[in-house]
Amino acid sequence: QVQLVESGGGLVQAGGSQRLSCAASGRTGNIYAVGWFRQAPGKERELVARISWSAGTTYYADSLEGRFTTSRDNTKNTVYLQMNSLKPEDTAVYYCAATRSVNWYRLQNYNYWGLGTQVTVSS
C-alpha cells in the first residue's frame, strides 16, 4: 500500500512559478516511479512528468516546452514538480501517482493516486 498527498497548489499569475509536493507514505520502498498528471475541466487526464524513484530519471511531456522540472528527495519520501513560466492553459487539478512497475510508460500501471491539488493560473 502506498499513500500519496499532493500540496502546493493555489492561484498564481501567468508567468509566475509554483512548486508542488507529493508526499508518499506506506510501502514506499516498492515504488519504481512517480508521475505527475493533470486534468483540466472537460479534458482528459494527461501526463505532465514522471521520475524514477531510485535513479531519478525523468520524462516530460513535449508540450511543456521545458517549463516544468520534477525531482525527488527519497530521504523525505517526497517528489516535487517545479512549474515555471506558467500559462493559463496550465490551470488544472494536478495529481501525483506511483507505480511499482518498471513499465512506467503505461498509465494503467499507476495504481496509487493522490487526491489532487488545484493550480489556477490567472491571465
PDB file of C-alpha atoms in Angstrom:
ATOM      1  CA  GLN A   1       0.000   0.000   0.000  1.00  0.00           C
ATOM      2  CA  VAL A   2       1.180   3.490  -0.928  1.00  0.00           C
ATOM      3  CA  GLN A   3      -0.479   6.735   0.072  1.00  0.00           C
ATOM      4  CA  LEU A   4       0.188   9.987  -1.776  1.00  0.00           C
ATOM      5  CA  VAL A   5      -0.702  13.526  -0.750  1.00  0.00           C
ATOM      6  CA  GLU A   6      -0.222  16.495  -3.056  1.00  0.00           C
ATOM      7  CA  SER A   7       0.263  20.014  -1.779  1.00  0.00           C
ATOM      8  CA  GLY A   8       1.378  23.418  -3.003  1.00  0.00           C
ATOM      9  CA  GLY A   9      -1.439  24.260  -5.348  1.00  0.00           C
ATOM     10  CA  GLY A  10      -3.119  27.614  -5.471  1.00  0.00           C
ATOM     11  CA  LEU A  11      -3.554  30.750  -7.514  1.00  0.00           C
ATOM     12  CA  VAL A  12      -0.628  32.138  -9.476  1.00  0.00           C
ATOM     13  CA  GLN A  13      -0.343  34.817 -12.126  1.00  0.00           C
ATOM     14  CA  ALA A  14       0.662  33.999 -15.662  1.00  0.00           C
ATOM     15  CA  GLY A  15       4.423  33.938 -15.969  1.00  0.00           C
ATOM     16  CA  GLY A  16       4.857  33.012 -12.340  1.00  0.00           C
ATOM     17  CA  SER A  17       6.137  29.869 -10.687  1.00  0.00           C
ATOM     18  CA  GLN A  18       4.717  27.263  -8.368  1.00  0.00           C
ATOM     19  CA  ARG A  19       6.145  24.193  -6.688  1.00  0.00           C
ATOM     20  CA  LEU A  20       4.031  21.167  -5.955  1.00  0.00           C
ATOM     21  CA  SER A  21       4.947  18.459  -3.496  1.00  0.00           C
ATOM     22  CA  CYS A  22       3.892  14.843  -3.394  1.00  0.00           C
ATOM     23  CA  ALA A  23       4.463  13.146  -0.070  1.00  0.00           C
ATOM     24  CA  ALA A  24       4.494   9.377  -0.159  1.00  0.00           C
ATOM     25  CA  SER A  25       3.942   7.051   2.746  1.00  0.00           C
ATOM     26  CA  GLY A  26       3.383   3.376   3.267  1.00  0.00           C
ATOM     27  CA  ARG A  27       5.426   0.873   1.331  1.00  0.00           C
ATOM     28  CA  THR A  28       7.473   3.487  -0.499  1.00  0.00           C
ATOM     29  CA  GLY A  29      10.361   1.081  -0.936  1.00  0.00           C
ATOM     30  CA  ASN A  30       8.405  -0.668  -3.648  1.00  0.00           C
ATOM     31  CA  ILE A  31       7.801   2.469  -5.728  1.00  0.00           C
ATOM     32  CA  TYR A  32       9.504   2.374  -9.088  1.00  0.00           C
ATOM     33  CA  ALA A  33       8.361   5.747 -10.386  1.00  0.00           C
ATOM     34  CA  VAL A  34       6.121   8.683  -9.609  1.00  0.00           C
ATOM     35  CA  GLY A  35       4.192  10.501 -12.275  1.00  0.00           C
ATOM     36  CA  TRP A  36       2.593  13.921 -12.343  1.00  0.00           C
ATOM     37  CA  PHE A  37      -0.686  14.195 -14.163  1.00  0.00           C
ATOM     38  CA  ARG A  38      -3.148  16.999 -14.639  1.00  0.00           C
ATOM     39  CA  GLN A  39      -6.758  17.281 -15.606  1.00  0.00           C
ATOM     40  CA  ALA A  40      -8.441  20.452 -16.744  1.00  0.00           C
ATOM     41  CA  PRO A  41     -12.229  20.807 -16.821  1.00  0.00           C
ATOM     42  CA  GLY A  42     -13.678  18.948 -19.763  1.00  0.00           C
ATOM     43  CA  LYS A  43     -10.369  17.393 -20.699  1.00  0.00           C
ATOM     44  CA  GLU A  44      -8.765  14.014 -20.245  1.00  0.00           C
ATOM     45  CA  ARG A  45      -6.130  13.452 -17.621  1.00  0.00           C
ATOM     46  CA  GLU A  46      -2.704  13.876 -19.182  1.00  0.00           C
ATOM     47  CA  LEU A  47       0.838  13.063 -18.195  1.00  0.00           C
ATOM     48  CA  VAL A  48       2.972  16.034 -17.196  1.00  0.00           C
ATOM     49  CA  ALA A  49       6.166  14.391 -15.993  1.00  0.00           C
ATOM     50  CA  ARG A  50       7.481  11.250 -14.383  1.00  0.00           C
ATOM     51  CA  ILE A  51      10.539  10.373 -12.372  1.00  0.00           C
ATOM     52  CA  SER A  52      12.012   7.081 -11.276  1.00  0.00           C
ATOM     53  CA  TRP A  53      12.212   6.731  -7.521  1.00  0.00           C
ATOM     54  CA  SER A  54      15.736   5.376  -7.315  1.00  0.00           C
ATOM     55  CA  ALA A  55      17.744   6.797 -10.207  1.00  0.00           C
ATOM     56  CA  GLY A  56      15.774   9.985 -10.681  1.00  0.00           C
ATOM     57  CA  THR A  57      15.381   9.504 -14.412  1.00  0.00           C
ATOM     58  CA  THR A  58      12.851  11.986 -15.717  1.00  0.00           C
ATOM     59  CA  TYR A  59      10.453  12.299 -18.588  1.00  0.00           C
ATOM     60  CA  TYR A  60       8.435  15.334 -19.605  1.00  0.00           C
ATOM     61  CA  ALA A  61       5.554  15.936 -21.916  1.00  0.00           C
ATOM     62  CA  ASP A  62       6.708  17.700 -25.061  1.00  0.00           C
ATOM     63  CA  SER A  63       4.032  20.329 -24.674  1.00  0.00           C
ATOM     64  CA  LEU A  64       5.660  21.711 -21.522  1.00  0.00           C
ATOM     65  CA  GLU A  65       8.490  23.208 -23.577  1.00  0.00           C
ATOM     66  CA  GLY A  66      10.954  22.811 -20.736  1.00  0.00           C
ATOM     67  CA  ARG A  67       8.952  24.883 -18.266  1.00  0.00           C
ATOM     68  CA  PHE A  68       8.476  22.155 -15.652  1.00  0.00           C
ATOM     69  CA  THR A  69      11.003  20.170 -13.653  1.00  0.00           C
ATOM     70  CA  THR A  70      10.384  17.186 -11.424  1.00  0.00           C
ATOM     71  CA  SER A  71      12.724  15.967  -8.723  1.00  0.00           C
ATOM     72  CA  ARG A  72      12.635  13.752  -5.678  1.00  0.00           C
ATOM     73  CA  ASP A  73      14.072  13.561  -2.198  1.00  0.00           C
ATOM     74  CA  ASN A  74      13.982   9.935  -1.185  1.00  0.00           C
ATOM     75  CA  THR A  75      15.004  10.728   2.381  1.00  0.00           C
ATOM     76  CA  LYS A  76      11.788  12.708   2.714  1.00  0.00           C
ATOM     77  CA  ASN A  77       9.735  10.374   0.518  1.00  0.00           C
ATOM     78  CA  THR A  78       8.727  13.415  -1.468  1.00  0.00           C
ATOM     79  CA  VAL A  79       8.551  14.245  -5.158  1.00  0.00           C
ATOM     80  CA  TYR A  80       8.415  17.819  -6.412  1.00  0.00           C
ATOM     81  CA  LEU A  81       7.118  19.491  -9.514  1.00  0.00           C
ATOM     82  CA  GLN A  82       8.607  22.910 -10.163  1.00  0.00           C
ATOM     83  CA  MET A  83       6.434  24.831 -12.589  1.00  0.00           C
ATOM     84  CA  ASN A  84       7.827  27.955 -14.225  1.00  0.00           C
ATOM     85  CA  SER A  85       6.515  30.419 -16.779  1.00  0.00           C
ATOM     86  CA  LEU A  86       3.006  29.304 -16.043  1.00  0.00           C
ATOM     87  CA  LYS A  87       0.279  29.881 -18.573  1.00  0.00           C
ATOM     88  CA  PRO A  88      -3.488  29.984 -18.144  1.00  0.00           C
ATOM     89  CA  GLU A  89      -3.706  26.691 -20.024  1.00  0.00           C
ATOM     90  CA  ASP A  90      -1.740  25.085 -17.188  1.00  0.00           C
ATOM     91  CA  THR A  91      -4.792  25.515 -14.975  1.00  0.00           C
ATOM     92  CA  ALA A  92      -5.839  22.064 -13.822  1.00  0.00           C
ATOM     93  CA  VAL A  93      -6.021  19.691 -10.923  1.00  0.00           C
ATOM     94  CA  TYR A  94      -2.583  18.185 -10.568  1.00  0.00           C
ATOM     95  CA  TYR A  95      -2.171  14.633  -9.335  1.00  0.00           C
ATOM     96  CA  CYS A  96       0.782  12.542  -8.402  1.00  0.00           C
ATOM     97  CA  ALA A  97       0.664   8.813  -8.857  1.00  0.00           C
ATOM     98  CA  ALA A  98       3.013   5.946  -8.137  1.00  0.00           C
ATOM     99  CA  THR A  99       3.777   2.732  -9.907  1.00  0.00           C
ATOM    100  CA  ARG A 100       5.656  -0.303  -8.717  1.00  0.00           C
ATOM    101  CA  SER A 101       6.139  -1.471 -12.284  1.00  0.00           C
ATOM    102  CA  VAL A 102       9.211  -0.912 -14.420  1.00  0.00           C
ATOM    103  CA  ASN A 103       6.762  -0.295 -17.256  1.00  0.00           C
ATOM    104  CA  TRP A 104       6.266   3.251 -16.101  1.00  0.00           C
ATOM    105  CA  TYR A 105       5.100   4.373 -19.511  1.00  0.00           C
ATOM    106  CA  ARG A 106       1.785   2.584 -19.066  1.00  0.00           C
ATOM    107  CA  LEU A 107      -0.853   4.739 -17.425  1.00  0.00           C
ATOM    108  CA  GLN A 108      -2.737   1.725 -16.131  1.00  0.00           C
ATOM    109  CA  ASN A 109       0.292   0.724 -14.077  1.00  0.00           C
ATOM    110  CA  TYR A 110      -0.061   3.794 -11.858  1.00  0.00           C
ATOM    111  CA  ASN A 111      -2.121   2.176  -9.154  1.00  0.00           C
ATOM    112  CA  TYR A 112      -1.670   4.699  -6.342  1.00  0.00           C
ATOM    113  CA  TRP A 113      -3.069   8.193  -6.691  1.00  0.00           C
ATOM    114  CA  GLY A 114      -3.284  11.280  -4.585  1.00  0.00           C
ATOM    115  CA  LEU A 115      -6.459  13.309  -4.407  1.00  0.00           C
ATOM    116  CA  GLY A 116      -5.004  16.172  -6.404  1.00  0.00           C
ATOM    117  CA  THR A 117      -4.270  19.835  -5.827  1.00  0.00           C
ATOM    118  CA  GLN A 118      -5.769  22.700  -7.792  1.00  0.00           C
ATOM    119  CA  VAL A 119      -3.460  25.001  -9.721  1.00  0.00           C
ATOM    120  CA  THR A 120      -5.090  28.075 -11.184  1.00  0.00           C
ATOM    121  CA  VAL A 121      -3.138  30.419 -13.437  1.00  0.00           C
ATOM    122  CA  SER A 122      -4.735  33.787 -13.936  1.00  0.00           C
ATOM    123  CA  SER A 123      -4.354  35.778 -17.123  1.00  0.00           C
TER     124      SER A 123
END
